[in-house]
């Protein structure tokens, strides 16, 4: 007597469906496992920083470090070189600032480097160097607030249009 396992059509369909489901799930999970590290801004290296000691001219700073990320001209001129390191573990997750560095080169009134300072994330608050939000005056209203603000009559008119003609004479309404 032969002991052979017999496969029915329903068994084969179940195994093929299960194999396809496992392949899709593993491909989906593999796509979510990719972490992203984004470095932005000016990354300061010690060699170029050594080329700009206190007493250097503004031109020497520009030649050694390049154009600053931003400048300030309140009392004396200051060059800021800003860099941020942001990460996310999943492709669709919001970026999180992990490291931030701000190199500040302070000039005196003659345009000579008075001092240098390197600020990190622990020294201050995280700020967004690229803000893609334009501030506007006024306030944002939801759809319901807009409808209620205009009154019930104007809301209905704006939604459905105003009828043309005399409301006492229904034949004149177009």
mmCIF file with all atom_site columns, C-alpha atoms in Angstrom:
data_model
loop_
_atom_site.group_PDB
_atom_site.id
_atom_site.type_symbol
_atom_site.label_atom_id
_atom_site.label_alt_id
_atom_site.label_comp_id
_atom_site.label_asym_id
_atom_site.label_entity_id
_atom_site.label_seq_id
_atom_site.pdbx_PDB_ins_code
_atom_site.Cartn_x
_atom_site.Cartn_y
_atom_site.Cartn_z
_atom_site.occupancy
_atom_site.B_iso_or_equiv
_atom_site.pdbx_formal_charge
_atom_site.auth_seq_id
_atom_site.auth_comp_id
_atom_site.auth_asym_id
_atom_site.auth_atom_id
_atom_site.pdbx_PDB_model_num
ATOM 1   C CA . UNK A 1 1   ? 0.000   0.000  0.000   1.00 0.00 ? 1   UNK A CA 1
ATOM 2   C CA . UNK A 1 2   ? 1.423   3.290  -1.102  1.00 0.00 ? 2   UNK A CA 1
ATOM 3   C CA . UNK A 1 3   ? 1.178   6.283  1.204   1.00 0.00 ? 3   UNK A CA 1
ATOM 4   C CA . UNK A 1 4   ? 1.152   9.217  -1.135  1.00 0.00 ? 4   UNK A CA 1
ATOM 5   C CA . UNK A 1 5   ? -0.186  12.586 -0.123  1.00 0.00 ? 5   UNK A CA 1
ATOM 6   C CA . UNK A 1 6   ? -2.846  13.684 -2.515  1.00 0.00 ? 6   UNK A CA 1
ATOM 7   C CA . UNK A 1 7   ? -3.273  17.382 -3.197  1.00 0.00 ? 7   UNK A CA 1
ATOM 8   C CA . UNK A 1 8   ? -6.681  18.637 -4.092  1.00 0.00 ? 8   UNK A CA 1
ATOM 9   C CA . UNK A 1 9   ? -7.358  21.705 -6.176  1.00 0.00 ? 9   UNK A CA 1
ATOM 10  C CA . UNK A 1 10  ? -8.447  23.707 -3.090  1.00 0.00 ? 10  UNK A CA 1
ATOM 11  C CA . UNK A 1 11  ? -5.144  22.864 -1.305  1.00 0.00 ? 11  UNK A CA 1
ATOM 12  C CA . UNK A 1 12  ? -3.080  24.127 -4.236  1.00 0.00 ? 12  UNK A CA 1
ATOM 13  C CA . UNK A 1 13  ? -5.100  27.359 -4.397  1.00 0.00 ? 13  UNK A CA 1
ATOM 14  C CA . UNK A 1 14  ? -4.613  27.919 -0.660  1.00 0.00 ? 14  UNK A CA 1
ATOM 15  C CA . UNK A 1 15  ? -0.832  27.360 -0.851  1.00 0.00 ? 15  UNK A CA 1
ATOM 16  C CA . UNK A 1 16  ? -0.408  29.639 -3.880  1.00 0.00 ? 16  UNK A CA 1
ATOM 17  C CA . UNK A 1 17  ? -2.541  32.367 -2.277  1.00 0.00 ? 17  UNK A CA 1
ATOM 18  C CA . UNK A 1 18  ? -0.569  32.083 0.972   1.00 0.00 ? 18  UNK A CA 1
ATOM 19  C CA . UNK A 1 19  ? 2.737   32.290 -0.916  1.00 0.00 ? 19  UNK A CA 1
ATOM 20  C CA . UNK A 1 20  ? 1.607   35.412 -2.774  1.00 0.00 ? 20  UNK A CA 1
ATOM 21  C CA . UNK A 1 21  ? 0.416   37.027 0.472   1.00 0.00 ? 21  UNK A CA 1
ATOM 22  C CA . UNK A 1 22  ? 3.751   36.288 2.178   1.00 0.00 ? 22  UNK A CA 1
ATOM 23  C CA . UNK A 1 23  ? 5.687   37.750 -0.749  1.00 0.00 ? 23  UNK A CA 1
ATOM 24  C CA . UNK A 1 24  ? 3.599   40.949 -0.738  1.00 0.00 ? 24  UNK A CA 1
ATOM 25  C CA . UNK A 1 25  ? 3.905   41.352 3.033   1.00 0.00 ? 25  UNK A CA 1
ATOM 26  C CA . UNK A 1 26  ? 7.665   40.832 3.006   1.00 0.00 ? 26  UNK A CA 1
ATOM 27  C CA . UNK A 1 27  ? 8.101   43.305 0.136   1.00 0.00 ? 27  UNK A CA 1
ATOM 28  C CA . UNK A 1 28  ? 5.977   45.855 1.987   1.00 0.00 ? 28  UNK A CA 1
ATOM 29  C CA . UNK A 1 29  ? 7.908   45.417 5.212   1.00 0.00 ? 29  UNK A CA 1
ATOM 30  C CA . UNK A 1 30  ? 11.227  45.589 3.394   1.00 0.00 ? 30  UNK A CA 1
ATOM 31  C CA . UNK A 1 31  ? 10.205  48.930 1.906   1.00 0.00 ? 31  UNK A CA 1
ATOM 32  C CA . UNK A 1 32  ? 9.335   50.321 5.337   1.00 0.00 ? 32  UNK A CA 1
ATOM 33  C CA . UNK A 1 33  ? 12.625  49.335 6.930   1.00 0.00 ? 33  UNK A CA 1
ATOM 34  C CA . UNK A 1 34  ? 14.716  51.881 5.058   1.00 0.00 ? 34  UNK A CA 1
ATOM 35  C CA . UNK A 1 35  ? 15.893  54.691 7.301   1.00 0.00 ? 35  UNK A CA 1
ATOM 36  C CA . UNK A 1 36  ? 16.826  58.079 5.901   1.00 0.00 ? 36  UNK A CA 1
ATOM 37  C CA . UNK A 1 37  ? 19.559  60.440 7.098   1.00 0.00 ? 37  UNK A CA 1
ATOM 38  C CA . UNK A 1 38  ? 19.593  63.912 5.530   1.00 0.00 ? 38  UNK A CA 1
ATOM 39  C CA . UNK A 1 39  ? 22.464  66.344 6.048   1.00 0.00 ? 39  UNK A CA 1
ATOM 40  C CA . UNK A 1 40  ? 21.771  69.917 5.084   1.00 0.00 ? 40  UNK A CA 1
ATOM 41  C CA . UNK A 1 41  ? 23.700  73.138 5.181   1.00 0.00 ? 41  UNK A CA 1
ATOM 42  C CA . UNK A 1 42  ? 27.376  73.823 5.686   1.00 0.00 ? 42  UNK A CA 1
ATOM 43  C CA . UNK A 1 43  ? 29.341  71.031 7.382   1.00 0.00 ? 43  UNK A CA 1
ATOM 44  C CA . UNK A 1 44  ? 32.303  72.636 9.160   1.00 0.00 ? 44  UNK A CA 1
ATOM 45  C CA . UNK A 1 45  ? 35.620  70.808 9.009   1.00 0.00 ? 45  UNK A CA 1
ATOM 46  C CA . UNK A 1 46  ? 38.502  71.686 11.320  1.00 0.00 ? 46  UNK A CA 1
ATOM 47  C CA . UNK A 1 47  ? 40.988  72.379 8.512   1.00 0.00 ? 47  UNK A CA 1
ATOM 48  C CA . UNK A 1 48  ? 38.952  75.173 6.931   1.00 0.00 ? 48  UNK A CA 1
ATOM 49  C CA . UNK A 1 49  ? 38.108  76.534 10.391  1.00 0.00 ? 49  UNK A CA 1
ATOM 50  C CA . UNK A 1 50  ? 41.842  76.768 11.193  1.00 0.00 ? 50  UNK A CA 1
ATOM 51  C CA . UNK A 1 51  ? 42.272  78.985 8.115   1.00 0.00 ? 51  UNK A CA 1
ATOM 52  C CA . UNK A 1 52  ? 40.094  81.639 9.805   1.00 0.00 ? 52  UNK A CA 1
ATOM 53  C CA . UNK A 1 53  ? 41.766  82.621 13.114  1.00 0.00 ? 53  UNK A CA 1
ATOM 54  C CA . UNK A 1 54  ? 40.766  85.720 15.069  1.00 0.00 ? 54  UNK A CA 1
ATOM 55  C CA . UNK A 1 55  ? 42.110  88.768 13.271  1.00 0.00 ? 55  UNK A CA 1
ATOM 56  C CA . UNK A 1 56  ? 41.324  87.444 9.762   1.00 0.00 ? 56  UNK A CA 1
ATOM 57  C CA . UNK A 1 57  ? 39.647  89.682 7.222   1.00 0.00 ? 57  UNK A CA 1
ATOM 58  C CA . UNK A 1 58  ? 36.108  89.246 5.884   1.00 0.00 ? 58  UNK A CA 1
ATOM 59  C CA . UNK A 1 59  ? 37.516  88.289 2.467   1.00 0.00 ? 59  UNK A CA 1
ATOM 60  C CA . UNK A 1 60  ? 39.652  85.540 4.023   1.00 0.00 ? 60  UNK A CA 1
ATOM 61  C CA . UNK A 1 61  ? 36.568  84.134 5.746   1.00 0.00 ? 61  UNK A CA 1
ATOM 62  C CA . UNK A 1 62  ? 34.651  84.114 2.467   1.00 0.00 ? 62  UNK A CA 1
ATOM 63  C CA . UNK A 1 63  ? 37.538  82.417 0.641   1.00 0.00 ? 63  UNK A CA 1
ATOM 64  C CA . UNK A 1 64  ? 38.043  79.765 3.346   1.00 0.00 ? 64  UNK A CA 1
ATOM 65  C CA . UNK A 1 65  ? 34.476  78.975 4.399   1.00 0.00 ? 65  UNK A CA 1
ATOM 66  C CA . UNK A 1 66  ? 32.473  80.215 1.416   1.00 0.00 ? 66  UNK A CA 1
ATOM 67  C CA . UNK A 1 67  ? 29.218  82.127 1.402   1.00 0.00 ? 67  UNK A CA 1
ATOM 68  C CA . UNK A 1 68  ? 27.453  82.018 4.781   1.00 0.00 ? 68  UNK A CA 1
ATOM 69  C CA . UNK A 1 69  ? 24.014  80.496 5.255   1.00 0.00 ? 69  UNK A CA 1
ATOM 70  C CA . UNK A 1 70  ? 22.771  83.806 6.615   1.00 0.00 ? 70  UNK A CA 1
ATOM 71  C CA . UNK A 1 71  ? 24.155  87.061 7.974   1.00 0.00 ? 71  UNK A CA 1
ATOM 72  C CA . UNK A 1 72  ? 23.213  89.527 10.679  1.00 0.00 ? 72  UNK A CA 1
ATOM 73  C CA . UNK A 1 73  ? 24.015  93.220 10.586  1.00 0.00 ? 73  UNK A CA 1
ATOM 74  C CA . UNK A 1 74  ? 22.615  94.581 13.854  1.00 0.00 ? 74  UNK A CA 1
ATOM 75  C CA . UNK A 1 75  ? 25.614  95.961 15.758  1.00 0.00 ? 75  UNK A CA 1
ATOM 76  C CA . UNK A 1 76  ? 28.555  94.296 14.046  1.00 0.00 ? 76  UNK A CA 1
ATOM 77  C CA . UNK A 1 77  ? 28.395  91.954 11.114  1.00 0.00 ? 77  UNK A CA 1
ATOM 78  C CA . UNK A 1 78  ? 28.032  88.219 11.846  1.00 0.00 ? 78  UNK A CA 1
ATOM 79  C CA . UNK A 1 79  ? 28.286  85.305 9.406   1.00 0.00 ? 79  UNK A CA 1
ATOM 80  C CA . UNK A 1 80  ? 26.284  82.184 10.290  1.00 0.00 ? 80  UNK A CA 1
ATOM 81  C CA . UNK A 1 81  ? 27.092  78.773 8.773   1.00 0.00 ? 81  UNK A CA 1
ATOM 82  C CA . UNK A 1 82  ? 24.188  76.465 9.628   1.00 0.00 ? 82  UNK A CA 1
ATOM 83  C CA . UNK A 1 83  ? 23.974  72.676 9.289   1.00 0.00 ? 83  UNK A CA 1
ATOM 84  C CA . UNK A 1 84  ? 21.367  70.150 10.389  1.00 0.00 ? 84  UNK A CA 1
ATOM 85  C CA . UNK A 1 85  ? 21.226  66.371 10.460  1.00 0.00 ? 85  UNK A CA 1
ATOM 86  C CA . UNK A 1 86  ? 17.685  64.968 10.228  1.00 0.00 ? 86  UNK A CA 1
ATOM 87  C CA . UNK A 1 87  ? 16.579  61.341 10.320  1.00 0.00 ? 87  UNK A CA 1
ATOM 88  C CA . UNK A 1 88  ? 13.495  59.214 9.909   1.00 0.00 ? 88  UNK A CA 1
ATOM 89  C CA . UNK A 1 89  ? 13.180  55.465 10.281  1.00 0.00 ? 89  UNK A CA 1
ATOM 90  C CA . UNK A 1 90  ? 10.207  54.944 7.964   1.00 0.00 ? 90  UNK A CA 1
ATOM 91  C CA . UNK A 1 91  ? 9.838   56.417 4.486   1.00 0.00 ? 91  UNK A CA 1
ATOM 92  C CA . UNK A 1 92  ? 6.648   58.372 5.238   1.00 0.00 ? 92  UNK A CA 1
ATOM 93  C CA . UNK A 1 93  ? 7.568   59.511 8.738   1.00 0.00 ? 93  UNK A CA 1
ATOM 94  C CA . UNK A 1 94  ? 8.212   63.170 9.566   1.00 0.00 ? 94  UNK A CA 1
ATOM 95  C CA . UNK A 1 95  ? 11.894  64.162 9.670   1.00 0.00 ? 95  UNK A CA 1
ATOM 96  C CA . UNK A 1 96  ? 13.336  64.635 13.168  1.00 0.00 ? 96  UNK A CA 1
ATOM 97  C CA . UNK A 1 97  ? 16.314  66.928 13.869  1.00 0.00 ? 97  UNK A CA 1
ATOM 98  C CA . UNK A 1 98  ? 19.063  64.857 15.517  1.00 0.00 ? 98  UNK A CA 1
ATOM 99  C CA . UNK A 1 99  ? 22.014  67.241 15.313  1.00 0.00 ? 99  UNK A CA 1
ATOM 100 C CA . UNK A 1 100 ? 22.349  70.924 14.562  1.00 0.00 ? 100 UNK A CA 1
ATOM 101 C CA . UNK A 1 101 ? 25.412  73.122 14.339  1.00 0.00 ? 101 UNK A CA 1
ATOM 102 C CA . UNK A 1 102 ? 25.676  76.880 13.893  1.00 0.00 ? 102 UNK A CA 1
ATOM 103 C CA . UNK A 1 103 ? 29.128  78.366 13.351  1.00 0.00 ? 103 UNK A CA 1
ATOM 104 C CA . UNK A 1 104 ? 29.056  82.100 14.047  1.00 0.00 ? 104 UNK A CA 1
ATOM 105 C CA . UNK A 1 105 ? 31.898  84.344 12.889  1.00 0.00 ? 105 UNK A CA 1
ATOM 106 C CA . UNK A 1 106 ? 31.689  87.759 14.605  1.00 0.00 ? 106 UNK A CA 1
ATOM 107 C CA . UNK A 1 107 ? 33.359  90.784 12.982  1.00 0.00 ? 107 UNK A CA 1
ATOM 108 C CA . UNK A 1 108 ? 34.297  94.054 14.616  1.00 0.00 ? 108 UNK A CA 1
ATOM 109 C CA . UNK A 1 109 ? 33.588  97.478 13.079  1.00 0.00 ? 109 UNK A CA 1
ATOM 110 C CA . UNK A 1 110 ? 36.755  97.239 10.907  1.00 0.00 ? 110 UNK A CA 1
ATOM 111 C CA . UNK A 1 111 ? 35.643  93.964 9.257   1.00 0.00 ? 111 UNK A CA 1
ATOM 112 C CA . UNK A 1 112 ? 38.130  91.769 11.163  1.00 0.00 ? 112 UNK A CA 1
ATOM 113 C CA . UNK A 1 113 ? 37.156  88.508 12.912  1.00 0.00 ? 113 UNK A CA 1
ATOM 114 C CA . UNK A 1 114 ? 36.631  89.354 16.590  1.00 0.00 ? 114 UNK A CA 1
ATOM 115 C CA . UNK A 1 115 ? 35.615  85.859 17.740  1.00 0.00 ? 115 UNK A CA 1
ATOM 116 C CA . UNK A 1 116 ? 34.220  82.527 16.578  1.00 0.00 ? 116 UNK A CA 1
ATOM 117 C CA . UNK A 1 117 ? 31.479  80.498 18.232  1.00 0.00 ? 117 UNK A CA 1
ATOM 118 C CA . UNK A 1 118 ? 30.082  77.054 17.483  1.00 0.00 ? 118 UNK A CA 1
ATOM 119 C CA . UNK A 1 119 ? 26.557  76.491 18.771  1.00 0.00 ? 119 UNK A CA 1
ATOM 120 C CA . UNK A 1 120 ? 25.043  73.003 18.872  1.00 0.00 ? 120 UNK A CA 1
ATOM 121 C CA . UNK A 1 121 ? 21.577  71.580 19.471  1.00 0.00 ? 121 UNK A CA 1
ATOM 122 C CA . UNK A 1 122 ? 22.178  71.601 23.233  1.00 0.00 ? 122 UNK A CA 1
ATOM 123 C CA . UNK A 1 123 ? 22.874  75.353 23.211  1.00 0.00 ? 123 UNK A CA 1
ATOM 124 C CA . UNK A 1 124 ? 19.517  76.451 21.926  1.00 0.00 ? 124 UNK A CA 1
ATOM 125 C CA . UNK A 1 125 ? 16.232  75.662 20.365  1.00 0.00 ? 125 UNK A CA 1
ATOM 126 C CA . UNK A 1 126 ? 15.677  73.806 17.096  1.00 0.00 ? 126 UNK A CA 1
ATOM 127 C CA . UNK A 1 127 ? 14.710  76.139 14.296  1.00 0.00 ? 127 UNK A CA 1
ATOM 128 C CA . UNK A 1 128 ? 13.524  75.483 10.795  1.00 0.00 ? 128 UNK A CA 1
ATOM 129 C CA . UNK A 1 129 ? 16.036  76.883 8.317   1.00 0.00 ? 129 UNK A CA 1
ATOM 130 C CA . UNK A 1 130 ? 13.633  76.407 5.397   1.00 0.00 ? 130 UNK A CA 1
ATOM 131 C CA . UNK A 1 131 ? 10.078  77.304 6.259   1.00 0.00 ? 131 UNK A CA 1
ATOM 132 C CA . UNK A 1 132 ? 7.655   76.713 3.442   1.00 0.00 ? 132 UNK A CA 1
ATOM 133 C CA . UNK A 1 133 ? 4.783   78.500 5.176   1.00 0.00 ? 133 UNK A CA 1
ATOM 134 C CA . UNK A 1 134 ? 3.831   82.022 4.199   1.00 0.00 ? 134 UNK A CA 1
ATOM 135 C CA . UNK A 1 135 ? 2.313   83.884 7.129   1.00 0.00 ? 135 UNK A CA 1
ATOM 136 C CA . UNK A 1 136 ? -0.872  85.755 6.315   1.00 0.00 ? 136 UNK A CA 1
ATOM 137 C CA . UNK A 1 137 ? -2.993  88.214 8.218   1.00 0.00 ? 137 UNK A CA 1
ATOM 138 C CA . UNK A 1 138 ? -6.369  87.333 9.595   1.00 0.00 ? 138 UNK A CA 1
ATOM 139 C CA . UNK A 1 139 ? -7.477  83.933 10.750  1.00 0.00 ? 139 UNK A CA 1
ATOM 140 C CA . UNK A 1 140 ? -8.229  80.625 9.127   1.00 0.00 ? 140 UNK A CA 1
ATOM 141 C CA . UNK A 1 141 ? -11.879 79.689 8.960   1.00 0.00 ? 141 UNK A CA 1
ATOM 142 C CA . UNK A 1 142 ? -13.277 76.227 8.523   1.00 0.00 ? 142 UNK A CA 1
ATOM 143 C CA . UNK A 1 143 ? -15.959 75.593 5.944   1.00 0.00 ? 143 UNK A CA 1
ATOM 144 C CA . UNK A 1 144 ? -18.672 75.621 8.606   1.00 0.00 ? 144 UNK A CA 1
ATOM 145 C CA . UNK A 1 145 ? -17.385 78.925 10.052  1.00 0.00 ? 145 UNK A CA 1
ATOM 146 C CA . UNK A 1 146 ? -17.396 80.476 6.587   1.00 0.00 ? 146 UNK A CA 1
ATOM 147 C CA . UNK A 1 147 ? -20.975 79.332 6.004   1.00 0.00 ? 147 UNK A CA 1
ATOM 148 C CA . UNK A 1 148 ? -22.135 80.639 9.387   1.00 0.00 ? 148 UNK A CA 1
ATOM 149 C CA . UNK A 1 149 ? -20.231 83.917 9.072   1.00 0.00 ? 149 UNK A CA 1
ATOM 150 C CA . UNK A 1 150 ? -21.908 84.843 5.813   1.00 0.00 ? 150 UNK A CA 1
ATOM 151 C CA . UNK A 1 151 ? -25.380 84.037 7.183   1.00 0.00 ? 151 UNK A CA 1
ATOM 152 C CA . UNK A 1 152 ? -27.740 81.302 6.111   1.00 0.00 ? 152 UNK A CA 1
ATOM 153 C CA . UNK A 1 153 ? -29.076 83.223 3.107   1.00 0.00 ? 153 UNK A CA 1
ATOM 154 C CA . UNK A 1 154 ? -25.696 84.106 1.629   1.00 0.00 ? 154 UNK A CA 1
ATOM 155 C CA . UNK A 1 155 ? -24.415 80.556 2.206   1.00 0.00 ? 155 UNK A CA 1
ATOM 156 C CA . UNK A 1 156 ? -27.320 79.098 0.286   1.00 0.00 ? 156 UNK A CA 1
ATOM 157 C CA . UNK A 1 157 ? -26.846 81.660 -2.481  1.00 0.00 ? 157 UNK A CA 1
ATOM 158 C CA . UNK A 1 158 ? -23.145 80.934 -2.768  1.00 0.00 ? 158 UNK A CA 1
ATOM 159 C CA . UNK A 1 159 ? -23.700 77.177 -2.783  1.00 0.00 ? 159 UNK A CA 1
ATOM 160 C CA . UNK A 1 160 ? -26.722 76.918 -5.041  1.00 0.00 ? 160 UNK A CA 1
ATOM 161 C CA . UNK A 1 161 ? -26.702 80.218 -6.915  1.00 0.00 ? 161 UNK A CA 1
ATOM 162 C CA . UNK A 1 162 ? -29.309 82.930 -6.761  1.00 0.00 ? 162 UNK A CA 1
ATOM 163 C CA . UNK A 1 163 ? -32.496 82.569 -8.801  1.00 0.00 ? 163 UNK A CA 1
ATOM 164 C CA . UNK A 1 164 ? -33.085 85.301 -11.362 1.00 0.00 ? 164 UNK A CA 1
ATOM 165 C CA . UNK A 1 165 ? -36.520 86.865 -11.448 1.00 0.00 ? 165 UNK A CA 1
ATOM 166 C CA . UNK A 1 166 ? -39.335 87.753 -9.071  1.00 0.00 ? 166 UNK A CA 1
ATOM 167 C CA . UNK A 1 167 ? -39.857 85.284 -6.207  1.00 0.00 ? 167 UNK A CA 1
ATOM 168 C CA . UNK A 1 168 ? -43.618 86.199 -6.049  1.00 0.00 ? 168 UNK A CA 1
ATOM 169 C CA . UNK A 1 169 ? -43.998 85.112 -9.646  1.00 0.00 ? 169 UNK A CA 1
ATOM 170 C CA . UNK A 1 170 ? -42.553 81.575 -9.940  1.00 0.00 ? 170 UNK A CA 1
ATOM 171 C CA . UNK A 1 171 ? -42.890 81.692 -13.737 1.00 0.00 ? 171 UNK A CA 1
ATOM 172 C CA . UNK A 1 172 ? -40.317 84.520 -13.919 1.00 0.00 ? 172 UNK A CA 1
ATOM 173 C CA . UNK A 1 173 ? -37.581 82.523 -12.132 1.00 0.00 ? 173 UNK A CA 1
ATOM 174 C CA . UNK A 1 174 ? -35.068 81.177 -14.606 1.00 0.00 ? 174 UNK A CA 1
#
